[in-house]
Coordinates of C-alpha atoms in Angstrom, one line a residue:
X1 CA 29.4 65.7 7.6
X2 CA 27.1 64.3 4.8
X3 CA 28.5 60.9 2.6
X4 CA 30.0 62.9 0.0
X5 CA 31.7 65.1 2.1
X6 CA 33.1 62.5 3.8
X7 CA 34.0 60.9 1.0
X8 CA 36.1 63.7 -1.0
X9 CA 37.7 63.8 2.3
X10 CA 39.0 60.4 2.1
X11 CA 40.0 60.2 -0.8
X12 CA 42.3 63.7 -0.8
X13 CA 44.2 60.9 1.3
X14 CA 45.2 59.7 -2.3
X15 CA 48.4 62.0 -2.4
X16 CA 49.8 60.8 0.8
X17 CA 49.4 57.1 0.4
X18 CA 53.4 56.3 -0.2
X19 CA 53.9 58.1 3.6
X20 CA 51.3 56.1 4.4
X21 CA 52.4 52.8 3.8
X22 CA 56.4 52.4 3.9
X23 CA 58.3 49.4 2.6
X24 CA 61.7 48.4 3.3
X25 CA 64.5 48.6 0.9
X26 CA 64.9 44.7 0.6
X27 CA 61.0 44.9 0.0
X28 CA 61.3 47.9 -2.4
X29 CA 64.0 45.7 -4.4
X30 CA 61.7 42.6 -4.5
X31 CA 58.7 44.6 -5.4
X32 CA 60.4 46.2 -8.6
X33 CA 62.0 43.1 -9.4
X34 CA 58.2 41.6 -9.7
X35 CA 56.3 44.5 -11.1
X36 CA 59.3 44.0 -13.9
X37 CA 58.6 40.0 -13.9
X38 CA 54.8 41.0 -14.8
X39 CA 55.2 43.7 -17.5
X40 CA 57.5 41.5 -19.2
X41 CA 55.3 38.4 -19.2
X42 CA 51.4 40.2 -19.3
X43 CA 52.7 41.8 -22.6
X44 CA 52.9 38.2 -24.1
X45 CA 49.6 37.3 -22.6
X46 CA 47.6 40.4 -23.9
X47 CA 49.4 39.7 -27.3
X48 CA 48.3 36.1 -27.5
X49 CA 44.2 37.2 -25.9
X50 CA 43.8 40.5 -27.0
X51 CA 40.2 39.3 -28.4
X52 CA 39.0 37.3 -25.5
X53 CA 37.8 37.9 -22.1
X54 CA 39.3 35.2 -20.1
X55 CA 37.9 33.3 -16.6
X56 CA 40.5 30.3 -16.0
X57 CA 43.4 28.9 -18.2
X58 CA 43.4 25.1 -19.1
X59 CA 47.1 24.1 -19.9
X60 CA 48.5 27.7 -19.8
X61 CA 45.8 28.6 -22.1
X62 CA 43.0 31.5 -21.5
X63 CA 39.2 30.5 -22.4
X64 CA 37.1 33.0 -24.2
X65 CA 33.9 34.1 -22.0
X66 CA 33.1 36.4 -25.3
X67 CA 32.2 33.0 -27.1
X68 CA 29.9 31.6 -23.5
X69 CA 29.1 33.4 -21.2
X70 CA 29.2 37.3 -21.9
X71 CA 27.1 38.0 -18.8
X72 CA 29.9 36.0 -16.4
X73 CA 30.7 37.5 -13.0
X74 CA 34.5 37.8 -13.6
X75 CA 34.1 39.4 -16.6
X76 CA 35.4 42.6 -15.7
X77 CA 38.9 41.4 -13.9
X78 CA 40.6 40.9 -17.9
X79 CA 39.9 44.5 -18.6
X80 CA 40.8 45.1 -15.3
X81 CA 44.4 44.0 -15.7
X82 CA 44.6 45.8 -19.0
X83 CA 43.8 49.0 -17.2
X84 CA 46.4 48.5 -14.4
X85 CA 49.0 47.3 -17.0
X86 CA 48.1 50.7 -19.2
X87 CA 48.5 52.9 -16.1
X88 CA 51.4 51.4 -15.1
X89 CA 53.0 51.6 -18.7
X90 CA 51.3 53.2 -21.3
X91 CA 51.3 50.8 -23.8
X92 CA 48.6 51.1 -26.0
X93 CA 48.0 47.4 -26.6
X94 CA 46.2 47.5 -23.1
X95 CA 43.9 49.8 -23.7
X96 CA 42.8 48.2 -26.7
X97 CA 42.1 44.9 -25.3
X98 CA 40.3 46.6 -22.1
X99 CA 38.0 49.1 -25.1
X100 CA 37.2 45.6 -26.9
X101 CA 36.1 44.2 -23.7
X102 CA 33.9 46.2 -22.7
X103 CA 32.3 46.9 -25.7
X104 CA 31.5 43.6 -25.6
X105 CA 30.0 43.6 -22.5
X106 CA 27.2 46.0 -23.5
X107 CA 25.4 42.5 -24.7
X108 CA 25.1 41.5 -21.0
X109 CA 22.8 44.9 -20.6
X110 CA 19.9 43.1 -22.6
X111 CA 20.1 39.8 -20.4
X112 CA 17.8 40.5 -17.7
X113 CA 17.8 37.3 -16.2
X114 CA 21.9 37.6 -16.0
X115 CA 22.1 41.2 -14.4
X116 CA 22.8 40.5 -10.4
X117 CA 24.8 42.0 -7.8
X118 CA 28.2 41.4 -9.8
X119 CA 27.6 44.4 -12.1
X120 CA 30.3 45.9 -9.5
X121 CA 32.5 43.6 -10.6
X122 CA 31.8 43.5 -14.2
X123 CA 31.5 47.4 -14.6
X124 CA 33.8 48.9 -11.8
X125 CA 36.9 47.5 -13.3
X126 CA 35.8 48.3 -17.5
X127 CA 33.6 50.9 -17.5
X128 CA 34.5 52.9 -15.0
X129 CA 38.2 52.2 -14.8
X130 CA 38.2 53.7 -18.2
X131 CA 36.2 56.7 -17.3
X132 CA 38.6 57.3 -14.4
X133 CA 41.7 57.2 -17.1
X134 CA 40.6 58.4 -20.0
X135 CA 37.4 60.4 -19.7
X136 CA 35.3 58.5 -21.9
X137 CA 31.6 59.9 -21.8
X138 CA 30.4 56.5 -22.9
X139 CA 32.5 54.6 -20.8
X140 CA 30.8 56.9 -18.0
X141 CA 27.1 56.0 -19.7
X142 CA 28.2 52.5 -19.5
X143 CA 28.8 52.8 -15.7
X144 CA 25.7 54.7 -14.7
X145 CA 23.6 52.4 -16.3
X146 CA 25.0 49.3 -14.5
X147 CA 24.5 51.3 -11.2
X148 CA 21.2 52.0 -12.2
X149 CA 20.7 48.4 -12.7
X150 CA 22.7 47.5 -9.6
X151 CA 20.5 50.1 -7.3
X152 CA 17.3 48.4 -9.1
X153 CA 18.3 45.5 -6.7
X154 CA 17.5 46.9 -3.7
X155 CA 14.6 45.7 -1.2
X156 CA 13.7 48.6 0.9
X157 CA 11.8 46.1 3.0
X158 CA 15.1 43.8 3.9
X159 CA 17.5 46.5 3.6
X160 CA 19.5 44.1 1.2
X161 CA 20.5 44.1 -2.3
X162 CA 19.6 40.5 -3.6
X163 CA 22.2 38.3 -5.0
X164 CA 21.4 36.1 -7.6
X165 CA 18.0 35.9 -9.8
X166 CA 18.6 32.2 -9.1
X167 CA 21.6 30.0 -8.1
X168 CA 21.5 26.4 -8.2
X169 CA 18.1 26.4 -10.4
X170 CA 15.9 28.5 -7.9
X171 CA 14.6 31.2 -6.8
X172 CA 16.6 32.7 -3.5
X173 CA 14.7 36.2 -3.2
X174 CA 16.0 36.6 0.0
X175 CA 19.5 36.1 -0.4
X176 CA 22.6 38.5 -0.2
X177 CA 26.1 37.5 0.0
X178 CA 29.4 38.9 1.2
X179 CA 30.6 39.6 -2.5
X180 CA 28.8 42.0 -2.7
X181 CA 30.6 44.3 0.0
X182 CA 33.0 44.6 -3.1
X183 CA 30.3 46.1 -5.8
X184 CA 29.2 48.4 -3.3
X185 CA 31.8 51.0 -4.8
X186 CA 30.0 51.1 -7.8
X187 CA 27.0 52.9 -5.8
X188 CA 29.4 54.8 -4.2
X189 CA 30.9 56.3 -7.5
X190 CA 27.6 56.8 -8.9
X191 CA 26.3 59.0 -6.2
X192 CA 29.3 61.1 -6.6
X193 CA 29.7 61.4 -10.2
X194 CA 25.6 62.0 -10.3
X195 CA 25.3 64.5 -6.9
X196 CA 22.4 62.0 -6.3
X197 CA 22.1 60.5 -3.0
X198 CA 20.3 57.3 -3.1
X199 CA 23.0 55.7 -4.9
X200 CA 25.0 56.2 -1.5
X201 CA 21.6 55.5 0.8
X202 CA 21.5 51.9 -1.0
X203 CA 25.2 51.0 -0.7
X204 CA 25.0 52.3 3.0
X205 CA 22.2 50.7 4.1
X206 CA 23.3 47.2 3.1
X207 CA 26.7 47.9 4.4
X208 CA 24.7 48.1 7.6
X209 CA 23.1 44.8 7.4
X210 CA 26.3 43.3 6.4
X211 CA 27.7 44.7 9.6
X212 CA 24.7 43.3 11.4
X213 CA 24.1 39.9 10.3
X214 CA 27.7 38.4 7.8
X215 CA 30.4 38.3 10.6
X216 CA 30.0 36.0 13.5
X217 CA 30.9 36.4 17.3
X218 CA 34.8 35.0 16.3
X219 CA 35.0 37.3 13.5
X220 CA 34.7 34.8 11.0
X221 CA 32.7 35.4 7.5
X222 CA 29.5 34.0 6.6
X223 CA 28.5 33.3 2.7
X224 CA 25.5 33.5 1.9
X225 CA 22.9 35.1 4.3
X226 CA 19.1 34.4 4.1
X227 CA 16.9 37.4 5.5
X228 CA 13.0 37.7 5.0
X229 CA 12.7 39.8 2.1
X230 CA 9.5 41.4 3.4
X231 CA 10.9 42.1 7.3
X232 CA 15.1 41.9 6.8
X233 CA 15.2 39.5 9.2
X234 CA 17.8 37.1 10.0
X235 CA 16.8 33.8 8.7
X236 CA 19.5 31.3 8.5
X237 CA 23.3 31.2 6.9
X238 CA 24.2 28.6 3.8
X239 CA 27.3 26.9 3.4
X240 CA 27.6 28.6 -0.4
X241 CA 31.5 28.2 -1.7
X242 CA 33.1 27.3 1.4
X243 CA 33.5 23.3 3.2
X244 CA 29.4 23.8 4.8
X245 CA 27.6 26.1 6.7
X246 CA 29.5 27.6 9.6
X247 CA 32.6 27.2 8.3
X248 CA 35.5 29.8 7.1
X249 CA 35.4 29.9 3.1
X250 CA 38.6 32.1 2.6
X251 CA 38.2 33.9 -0.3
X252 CA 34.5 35.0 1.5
X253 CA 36.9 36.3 4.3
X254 CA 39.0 38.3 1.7
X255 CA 36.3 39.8 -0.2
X256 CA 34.6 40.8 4.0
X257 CA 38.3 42.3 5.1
X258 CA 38.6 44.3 1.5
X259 CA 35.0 45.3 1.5
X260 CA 34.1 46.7 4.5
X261 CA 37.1 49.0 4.3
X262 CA 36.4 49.8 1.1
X263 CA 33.2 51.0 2.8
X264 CA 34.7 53.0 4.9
X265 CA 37.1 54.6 2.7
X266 CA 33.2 56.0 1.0
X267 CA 31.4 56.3 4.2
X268 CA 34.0 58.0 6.7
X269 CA 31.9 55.4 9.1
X270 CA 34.0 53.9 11.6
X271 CA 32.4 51.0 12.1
X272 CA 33.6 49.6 8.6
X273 CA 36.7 50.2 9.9
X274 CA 36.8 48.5 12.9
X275 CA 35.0 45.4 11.5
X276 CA 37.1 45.2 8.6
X277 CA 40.1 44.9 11.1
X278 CA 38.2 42.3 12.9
X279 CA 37.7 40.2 10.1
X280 CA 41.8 40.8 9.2
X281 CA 42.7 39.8 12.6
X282 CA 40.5 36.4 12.0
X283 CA 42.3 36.3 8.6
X284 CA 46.1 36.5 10.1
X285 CA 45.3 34.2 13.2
X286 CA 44.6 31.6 10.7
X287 CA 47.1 32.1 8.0
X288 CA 48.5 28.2 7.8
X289 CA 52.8 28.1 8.9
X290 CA 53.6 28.0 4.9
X291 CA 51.4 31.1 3.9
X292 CA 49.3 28.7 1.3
X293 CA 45.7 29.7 1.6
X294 CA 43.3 26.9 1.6
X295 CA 40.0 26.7 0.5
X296 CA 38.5 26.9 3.6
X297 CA 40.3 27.8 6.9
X298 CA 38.0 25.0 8.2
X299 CA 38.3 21.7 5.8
X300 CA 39.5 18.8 6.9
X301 CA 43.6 19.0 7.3
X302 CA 43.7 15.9 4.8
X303 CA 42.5 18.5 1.8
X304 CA 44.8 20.0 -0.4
X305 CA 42.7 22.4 -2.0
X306 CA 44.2 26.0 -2.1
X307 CA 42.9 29.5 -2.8
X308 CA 45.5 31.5 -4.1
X309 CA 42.8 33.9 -5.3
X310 CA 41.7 34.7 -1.4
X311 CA 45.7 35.2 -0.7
X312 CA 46.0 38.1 -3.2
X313 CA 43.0 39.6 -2.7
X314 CA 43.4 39.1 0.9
X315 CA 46.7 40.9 0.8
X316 CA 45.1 44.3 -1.1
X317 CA 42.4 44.3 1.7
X318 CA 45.3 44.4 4.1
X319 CA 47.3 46.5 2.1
X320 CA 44.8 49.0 2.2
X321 CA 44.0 48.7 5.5
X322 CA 47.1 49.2 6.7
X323 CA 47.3 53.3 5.5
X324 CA 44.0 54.0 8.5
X325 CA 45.4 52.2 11.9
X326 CA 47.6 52.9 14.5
X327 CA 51.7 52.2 13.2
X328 CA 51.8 48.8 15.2
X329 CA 49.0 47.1 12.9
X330 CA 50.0 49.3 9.5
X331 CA 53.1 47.2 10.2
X332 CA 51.7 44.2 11.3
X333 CA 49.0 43.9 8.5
X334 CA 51.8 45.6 5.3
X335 CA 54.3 43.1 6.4
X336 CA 51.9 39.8 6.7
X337 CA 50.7 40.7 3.1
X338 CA 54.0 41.1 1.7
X339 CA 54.9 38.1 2.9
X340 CA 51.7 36.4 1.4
X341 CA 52.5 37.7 -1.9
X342 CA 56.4 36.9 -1.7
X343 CA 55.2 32.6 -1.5
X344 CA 53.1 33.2 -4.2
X345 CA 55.5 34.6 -6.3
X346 CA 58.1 32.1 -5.2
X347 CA 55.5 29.3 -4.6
X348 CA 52.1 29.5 -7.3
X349 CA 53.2 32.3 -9.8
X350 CA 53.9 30.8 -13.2
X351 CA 56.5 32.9 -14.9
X352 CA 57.1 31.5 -18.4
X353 CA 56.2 33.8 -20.8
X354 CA 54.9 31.0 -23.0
X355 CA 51.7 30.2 -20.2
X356 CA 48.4 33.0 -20.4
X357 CA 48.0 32.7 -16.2
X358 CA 50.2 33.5 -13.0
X359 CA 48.8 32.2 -10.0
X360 CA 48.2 28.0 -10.4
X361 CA 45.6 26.6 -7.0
X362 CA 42.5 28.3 -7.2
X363 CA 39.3 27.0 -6.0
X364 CA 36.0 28.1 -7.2
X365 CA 33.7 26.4 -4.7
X366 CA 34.8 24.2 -2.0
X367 CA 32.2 21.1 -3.0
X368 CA 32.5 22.2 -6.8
X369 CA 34.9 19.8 -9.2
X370 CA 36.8 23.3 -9.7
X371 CA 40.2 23.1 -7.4
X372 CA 43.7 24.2 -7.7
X373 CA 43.4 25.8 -11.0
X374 CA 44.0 29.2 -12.5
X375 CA 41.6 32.0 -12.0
X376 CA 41.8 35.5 -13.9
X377 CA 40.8 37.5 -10.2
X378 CA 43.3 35.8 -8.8
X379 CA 45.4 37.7 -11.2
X380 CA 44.2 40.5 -11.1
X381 CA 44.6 41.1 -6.8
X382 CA 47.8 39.9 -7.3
X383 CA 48.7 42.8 -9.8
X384 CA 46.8 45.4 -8.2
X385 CA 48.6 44.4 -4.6
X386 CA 51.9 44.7 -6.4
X387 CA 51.2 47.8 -7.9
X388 CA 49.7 49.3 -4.3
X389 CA 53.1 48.3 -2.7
X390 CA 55.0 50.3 -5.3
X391 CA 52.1 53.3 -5.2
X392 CA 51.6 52.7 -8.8
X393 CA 48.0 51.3 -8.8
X394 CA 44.9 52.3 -10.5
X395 CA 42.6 52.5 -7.9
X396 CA 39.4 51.2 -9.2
X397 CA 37.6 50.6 -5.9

């Protein structure tokens, strides 16, 4: 059966996702009582930054990317939210604030030198998220074009898509990372809006090498991988955002477990499957006895340093993973992420209306000065796992 076959197939699973995934009264209760928590608050917080694009929050204030850094990785998770919030109620305030956005973001088009891998991130959750709700031709333009741009990354010689142009002030030409597993779906939705299959042949084959060379023997996740660029072979790992190299940088584990099912879910291909449940397996073995995430399942146990960013998005991952095993994991993986997102409500969600953020210990990079702080993804997963649980998610991916 050819990818977009397969594909179609997959998602006409859509309509049966509620059978799929079944929650428990007490759960059902909690998760309404939440999704209630957020519409009440996220209006307040799209009120007060309808005209920014936010990244983190210093003292329950949102900073304004628009004003910095337009071409920013997580520039796509604001209008991200605003979608969700819109699909979940309607209002039109969302919409607005998501249209602004990524109006805006048509500026990062003419930076070449800030165009990288991310363009799943920045494009899947505007651009296309709009497309998918309201049709827009232009937003549809938008997305193509940051496809295009995304596919132009590709080295048929390495079977990779590169990263960065540059990180840290040089040139890594040879470098791919597992964040990337989660802007493979823009290819994905490319090659089936556009019938044309080398948007899916590029996606696929670096899926491949990711299955080859990012997960270790104990099903932990590498960072950042260095291949030859001329032969695709394995070079040597970096230590990237996690404690060093060869160790367990968690929200590199959540973006591995989410992506390579999300892979899957495109592919029909089994073996995304199956390592996406490996790499969840690794995830629950090491979840710590209070359900806080660290930074790194690997730093010392002295460090305080949390990720609550890697919880949520970990929890979609297994949220989502849980509607394509066998009953005895769909229960084992719905019930550990409910439980993940229950301490963060109770634990790291800031509820006062009067504060832009929810979730409080996020860490951008292990060795970075960035630690226990508010991050707008970590937001975002957070919202989208909520609205999974209750079947009332956009689903951008």
């Amino acid at each position: 059966m050819g990818g977009f076959a397969i594909w179609r197939r997959l998602i006409d699973l859509e309509g049966k996702r509620a059978d799929i995934v079944r929650i428990t009264k007490e759960q059902k209760n909690w998760v309404d009582t939440t999704i209630g928590k957020i519409e009440a608050k996220m209006y307040e917080v799209a009120v007060r930054n309808l005209h920014k694009i936010p990244y983190l929050s210093e003292n329950g204030v949102y900073n304004d990317m628009s004003e910095s850094k337009i071409y920013w990785w997580t520039n796509g998770f604001w209008p991200g939210i605003m979608w969700q919030m819109y699909s979940l109620t309607g209002e039109g305030l969302y919409r607005q604030a998501a249209e602004e956005t990524e109006e805006k973001l048509d500026q990062n088009f003419l930076m070449a030198e800030k165009l990288d891998h991310d363009n799943g991130f920045k494009w899947l959750l505007s651009a296309v998220a709009d497309y998918r709700t309201t049709g827009s031709r232009t937003a549809r333009n938008r997305g193509l074009l940051a496809a295009q741009l995304l596919a132009g990354r590709y080295n048929p010689g390495g079977h990779f898509l590169r990263a960065w142009n540059e990180w840290g002030g040089e040139s890594h030409i040879g470098w791919a990372i597992i964040d990337c597993m989660m802007n493979l779906p823009l290819l994905y939705w490319a090659g089936e809006e556009t019938e044309d299959p080398r948007y899916f042949q590029i996606a696929d084959s670096h899926g491949k090498m990711a299955l080859e060379f990012f997960v270790r023997e104990d099903n932990s996740v590498r960072h950042i991988v260095e291949l030859d660029p001329d032969t695709g072979e394995f070079v040597r790992e970096h230590g990237g955002q996690g404690y060093g190299e060869g160790s367990s940088w968690t929200r590199g584990q959540a973006w591995g477990l989410y992506g390579f099912l999300l892979s899957y879910l495109h592919t029909g291909d089994k073996k995304y499957l199956y390592m996406s449940q490996k790499i969840a397996n690794y995830f629950l073995a090491n979840i710590p006895e209070n359900r806080l995430i660290p930074a790194d399942f690997r730093q010392p146990p002295e460090c305080e340093w949390e990720d609550d960013s890697a919880a949520a998005c970990g929890a979609c991952g297994l949220l989502e993973l849980s509607k394509y095993v066998g009953e005895a994991d769909c229960v084992l993986y719905r019930n550990t992420a409910v439980r993940l997102l229950q301490t963060l409500d109770r634990e790291r969600c800031n509820w006062s209306q009067k504060t832009d953020h929810l979730l409080e210990r996020c860490t951008v990079a292990y060795n970075g000065c960035q630690h226990n702080i508010p991050l707008i993804y970590a937001d975002y997963f957070f919202i989208e796992a909520l609205l999974k649980l209750a079947d009332q998610e956009l689903f951008v991916w």
